[in-house]
XYZ file of C-alpha atoms in Angstrom:
327
model
C 93.351 183.641 125.544
C 93.589 182.092 128.928
C 91.719 178.890 129.713
C 89.336 178.323 132.691
C 89.348 175.165 134.677
C 86.247 173.818 136.616
C 86.738 170.870 138.935
C 83.490 169.214 140.277
C 83.124 166.153 142.509
C 80.018 164.072 141.668
C 78.268 160.928 142.897
C 76.184 158.535 140.909
C 74.315 155.656 142.603
C 74.987 152.153 141.458
C 71.985 149.811 140.884
C 72.329 147.568 143.852
C 75.773 146.697 145.168
C 79.115 146.346 143.136
C 81.290 143.684 144.899
C 84.778 142.609 144.022
C 87.312 140.674 146.192
C 88.448 143.870 147.947
C 85.063 145.067 148.873
C 81.635 146.572 147.974
C 80.348 150.023 146.899
C 76.989 151.440 146.273
C 77.999 154.544 144.289
C 80.453 155.880 141.785
C 82.452 158.820 143.043
C 83.800 160.757 140.085
C 85.648 163.978 139.325
C 84.640 166.004 136.306
C 86.968 168.547 134.795
C 85.885 171.172 132.274
C 88.488 173.307 130.433
C 87.141 176.288 128.740
C 88.571 178.682 126.218
C 86.284 181.423 124.905
C 83.048 179.763 123.851
C 84.493 176.318 123.677
C 84.575 173.705 126.493
C 85.965 170.196 126.931
C 85.207 167.709 129.613
C 86.832 164.792 131.117
C 85.907 162.320 133.941
C 88.144 160.253 136.304
C 87.384 157.865 139.102
C 89.997 157.957 142.029
C 90.913 154.438 143.083
C 91.792 153.555 146.651
C 93.952 150.442 145.466
C 96.237 152.887 143.935
C 96.513 155.328 146.850
C 93.938 157.771 145.512
C 90.986 159.489 147.023
C 88.702 162.233 145.926
C 90.653 164.849 147.907
C 94.123 163.850 146.799
C 93.103 163.642 143.038
C 91.331 167.088 143.237
C 94.488 168.523 144.876
C 96.659 167.076 142.038
C 94.351 168.660 139.523
C 94.309 172.027 141.304
C 98.237 171.945 141.399
C 98.482 172.394 137.640
C 95.591 174.889 137.261
C 97.926 177.706 136.456
C 99.677 175.652 133.787
C 96.255 174.578 132.199
C 95.191 178.324 132.249
C 98.375 179.141 130.382
C 97.741 176.652 127.609
C 99.583 173.437 128.745
C 98.860 170.866 125.932
C 98.682 167.152 126.386
C 102.225 166.440 125.703
C 103.107 168.802 128.618
C 100.567 167.202 130.792
C 102.467 163.874 130.272
C 105.542 165.545 131.594
C 104.033 167.547 134.460
C 101.893 164.856 136.012
C 102.151 161.168 137.169
C 99.936 158.559 135.663
C 96.505 158.218 137.382
C 93.078 159.544 137.686
C 93.895 163.385 137.984
C 95.912 163.315 134.789
C 93.118 161.269 133.043
C 90.468 163.766 133.722
C 92.702 166.741 132.397
C 93.986 164.872 129.448
C 90.426 163.796 128.252
C 89.160 167.308 128.664
C 91.922 168.600 126.543
C 91.106 166.032 123.920
C 87.423 167.204 123.911
C 88.250 170.898 124.000
C 90.640 170.264 120.874
C 87.912 168.655 119.066
C 85.339 171.377 119.856
C 87.735 174.045 118.837
C 88.977 172.433 115.708
C 85.693 170.966 114.568
C 87.598 167.728 113.900
C 86.396 164.712 115.847
C 88.582 163.137 118.385
C 88.268 159.758 116.871
C 90.480 161.123 113.836
C 93.471 161.192 116.216
C 92.599 157.919 117.867
C 91.199 155.323 115.378
C 92.427 154.040 112.121
C 88.999 154.042 110.621
C 85.648 155.613 111.568
C 84.394 154.175 114.863
C 81.807 151.564 115.095
C 79.493 150.113 117.776
C 81.404 147.459 119.841
C 80.548 144.613 122.198
C 81.251 145.285 125.787
C 81.510 142.784 128.631
C 78.944 143.000 131.467
C 80.243 142.503 134.891
C 78.761 140.144 137.421
C 79.568 141.000 141.120
C 81.265 138.614 143.512
C 78.825 136.471 145.571
C 77.863 132.980 146.434
C 77.678 130.538 143.614
C 73.988 130.550 143.746
C 73.799 134.324 143.739
C 76.171 134.577 140.829
C 74.356 131.837 138.859
C 71.210 133.988 139.393
C 72.935 137.085 137.898
C 74.327 135.056 135.083
C 70.956 133.744 134.223
C 69.583 137.221 134.163
C 72.173 138.276 131.700
C 72.579 134.876 129.709
C 71.660 136.605 126.427
C 74.968 138.893 126.636
C 77.700 137.669 124.560
C 80.487 138.432 126.975
C 80.281 138.346 130.727
C 83.087 139.526 133.142
C 82.881 137.574 136.393
C 84.377 138.912 139.631
C 85.890 136.106 141.645
C 88.786 136.039 144.064
C 88.199 133.939 147.098
C 87.250 130.560 148.323
C 85.060 128.318 146.256
C 85.953 130.033 143.005
C 85.781 126.851 140.996
C 82.104 126.508 142.144
C 81.328 129.982 141.186
C 82.775 129.501 137.648
C 80.805 126.261 137.233
C 77.606 127.993 138.380
C 78.109 130.907 136.087
C 78.792 128.774 132.910
C 75.955 126.532 133.582
C 73.614 129.484 133.862
C 74.925 131.371 130.790
C 76.344 128.609 128.550
C 76.454 130.734 125.316
C 78.278 133.549 126.882
C 81.999 133.990 126.498
C 83.331 134.484 130.060
C 86.221 136.585 131.356
C 87.281 135.968 135.023
C 88.640 138.827 137.040
C 90.243 137.653 140.457
C 91.414 141.344 141.367
C 94.530 139.832 142.842
C 92.564 137.351 145.036
C 94.112 134.002 144.080
C 97.375 132.602 145.617
C 100.255 130.353 144.493
C 98.613 127.468 146.170
C 95.210 127.537 144.258
C 96.056 129.176 140.895
C 96.941 125.947 139.055
C 93.714 124.276 140.113
C 91.663 127.303 139.363
C 93.261 127.608 135.948
C 92.548 124.168 134.965
C 88.950 124.342 136.068
C 88.762 127.590 133.964
C 90.140 125.908 130.984
C 87.879 122.902 131.258
C 84.888 125.291 131.384
C 85.989 127.296 128.339
C 86.906 130.601 129.997
C 88.398 133.021 127.445
C 90.484 135.064 129.716
C 91.592 135.490 133.362
C 92.417 138.973 134.712
C 95.045 139.622 137.536
C 94.884 136.426 139.294
C 97.731 137.247 141.736
C 98.805 140.335 143.544
C 100.912 142.801 141.568
C 104.555 142.147 142.191
C 103.894 138.640 143.596
C 103.164 136.945 140.235
C 106.412 135.372 139.571
C 104.867 131.914 139.450
C 103.150 132.825 136.091
C 106.448 132.485 134.347
C 106.710 128.773 135.476
C 103.150 127.461 135.093
C 101.207 126.530 132.240
C 98.655 129.290 130.972
C 95.937 126.933 130.344
C 93.793 130.258 129.896
C 95.346 133.423 128.663
C 96.246 135.626 131.644
C 95.659 139.440 131.517
C 97.543 142.086 133.597
C 95.440 144.635 135.224
C 96.887 146.008 138.445
C 100.250 145.127 137.202
C 100.291 147.495 134.298
C 99.613 151.241 134.350
C 101.911 152.807 131.559
C 103.897 151.581 128.444
C 107.070 151.597 130.675
C 105.634 148.772 132.916
C 105.384 146.436 129.906
C 108.961 145.203 129.720
C 108.771 143.466 133.166
C 105.741 141.718 132.313
C 107.443 139.583 129.583
C 106.799 135.928 130.076
C 104.243 136.576 132.783
C 101.158 137.818 131.021
C 99.492 137.129 127.621
C 97.346 140.360 127.655
C 97.005 143.807 129.367
C 93.842 145.661 130.515
C 94.212 149.251 129.631
C 92.298 151.713 131.705
C 92.447 155.483 131.321
C 92.372 156.105 134.967
C 95.487 153.954 135.402
C 97.444 155.152 132.322
C 96.570 158.788 133.130
C 94.493 159.668 130.020
C 93.817 158.662 126.528
C 97.282 160.131 125.192
C 99.153 157.782 127.586
C 96.680 154.908 126.819
C 97.412 155.067 123.274
C 101.206 154.762 123.791
C 100.526 151.777 126.139
C 98.144 150.162 123.435
C 100.724 150.590 120.720
C 103.706 149.320 122.763
C 101.678 146.204 123.973
C 100.882 145.237 120.295
C 104.521 145.538 119.374
C 105.232 143.061 122.144
C 102.511 140.678 120.860
C 100.210 141.050 123.845
C 96.445 141.048 123.484
C 94.501 144.052 124.438
C 91.526 144.661 126.746
C 90.231 148.215 127.228
C 88.640 148.438 130.743
C 87.223 151.009 132.984
C 86.362 151.884 136.572
C 82.718 152.270 137.548
C 81.919 155.612 136.091
C 79.629 157.369 133.788
C 79.347 157.681 130.070
C 81.820 160.685 130.138
C 84.422 158.298 131.249
C 83.707 155.577 128.898
C 83.456 157.720 125.696
C 87.231 158.142 124.997
C 87.810 154.413 125.981
C 85.279 153.403 123.336
C 87.527 154.987 120.729
C 90.550 153.294 122.198
C 88.827 149.868 122.159
C 87.815 149.911 118.494
C 90.577 147.384 117.597
C 90.803 145.721 121.046
C 90.543 142.093 121.545
C 88.166 142.678 124.510
C 86.230 145.760 125.774
C 84.954 146.092 129.276
C 83.211 149.472 129.241
C 80.060 148.562 131.202
C 80.241 151.418 133.766
C 77.069 153.119 132.896
C 75.088 149.889 132.820
C 75.910 149.268 136.378
C 74.633 152.779 137.552
C 71.008 153.499 138.641
C 71.336 156.716 136.737
C 73.961 157.823 134.088
C 74.742 161.375 133.101
C 72.683 162.893 130.166
C 73.305 162.873 127.348
C 75.202 159.466 127.677
C 76.416 156.700 125.524
C 73.867 154.612 123.654
C 73.881 150.975 124.793
C 71.807 148.558 122.950
C 72.106 145.303 125.195
C 75.960 144.885 125.361
C 76.603 146.915 122.118
C 77.857 150.485 122.772
C 77.967 153.018 120.139
C 80.629 155.701 119.624
C 80.180 158.942 121.543
C 78.205 161.880 119.971
C 80.013 165.202 120.225
C 77.345 166.498 122.601
C 78.945 164.002 125.135
C 82.535 164.013 124.376
C 84.954 164.306 121.400
């Protein structure tokens, strides 16, 4: 039986404005793929990301280019060979996982997790702003156990101090989004260590991070923009202590699992992260994050409205997806 493929561009408003070192956005633009076979249908969502040369149009075109292969039954292994890592492959791969689960009656978590999935704590992201504005955000979310703080400009030490003072009981991850420089990284790292920061994501631009091999890692440093697939890991040896695995970067759950397993073999800590998307995008990542050191899967918490049904969040604790959503 042939399969049908539905590709939909969708927009979800963000609650307020989401700001990082590269700019601001007020809505999440996503692409949803639905692969149907008979009475069964599986869905996957991706978020095209301009930093990686992606746009809604180009990702849609990449998906459409394999429409015939999907119709003729291409599986996830074939997809890995046919498409490059990125958002397009992610949407299709996750839709195939969901379709397989629906058709077999066997939940997706059986192929992902070593044990039945459980609720996990996710970071909650604070947008980049003035130290005063970021302190206000931190104070509003001071009861959350894990905060991810967007930085990456002048006065970052002031921002860090303001956030830590406003949320003294929260564990802090800093995400510079490639915004630091060789000139300020050591001072920023020292301040972060003094203030008890748990992890720093991608302080320097990908490919311009060689100084990380020579300086003291007073706080563990996590690769984000520098790592997409498992094959990227060898060149990160001696530079990073952890990797941020995102399904949109890796090109789906299948590739993300390969990246996770290889990172563990190399002794790297694991963060499972996300773009700003809906619960459909987060659902497979919640399974991947079951044994991660950090989870940053707060995309739906940043939206003014999530898709329904969605994941269940209780504060910063997110439960595994129900089959009506995914898997």
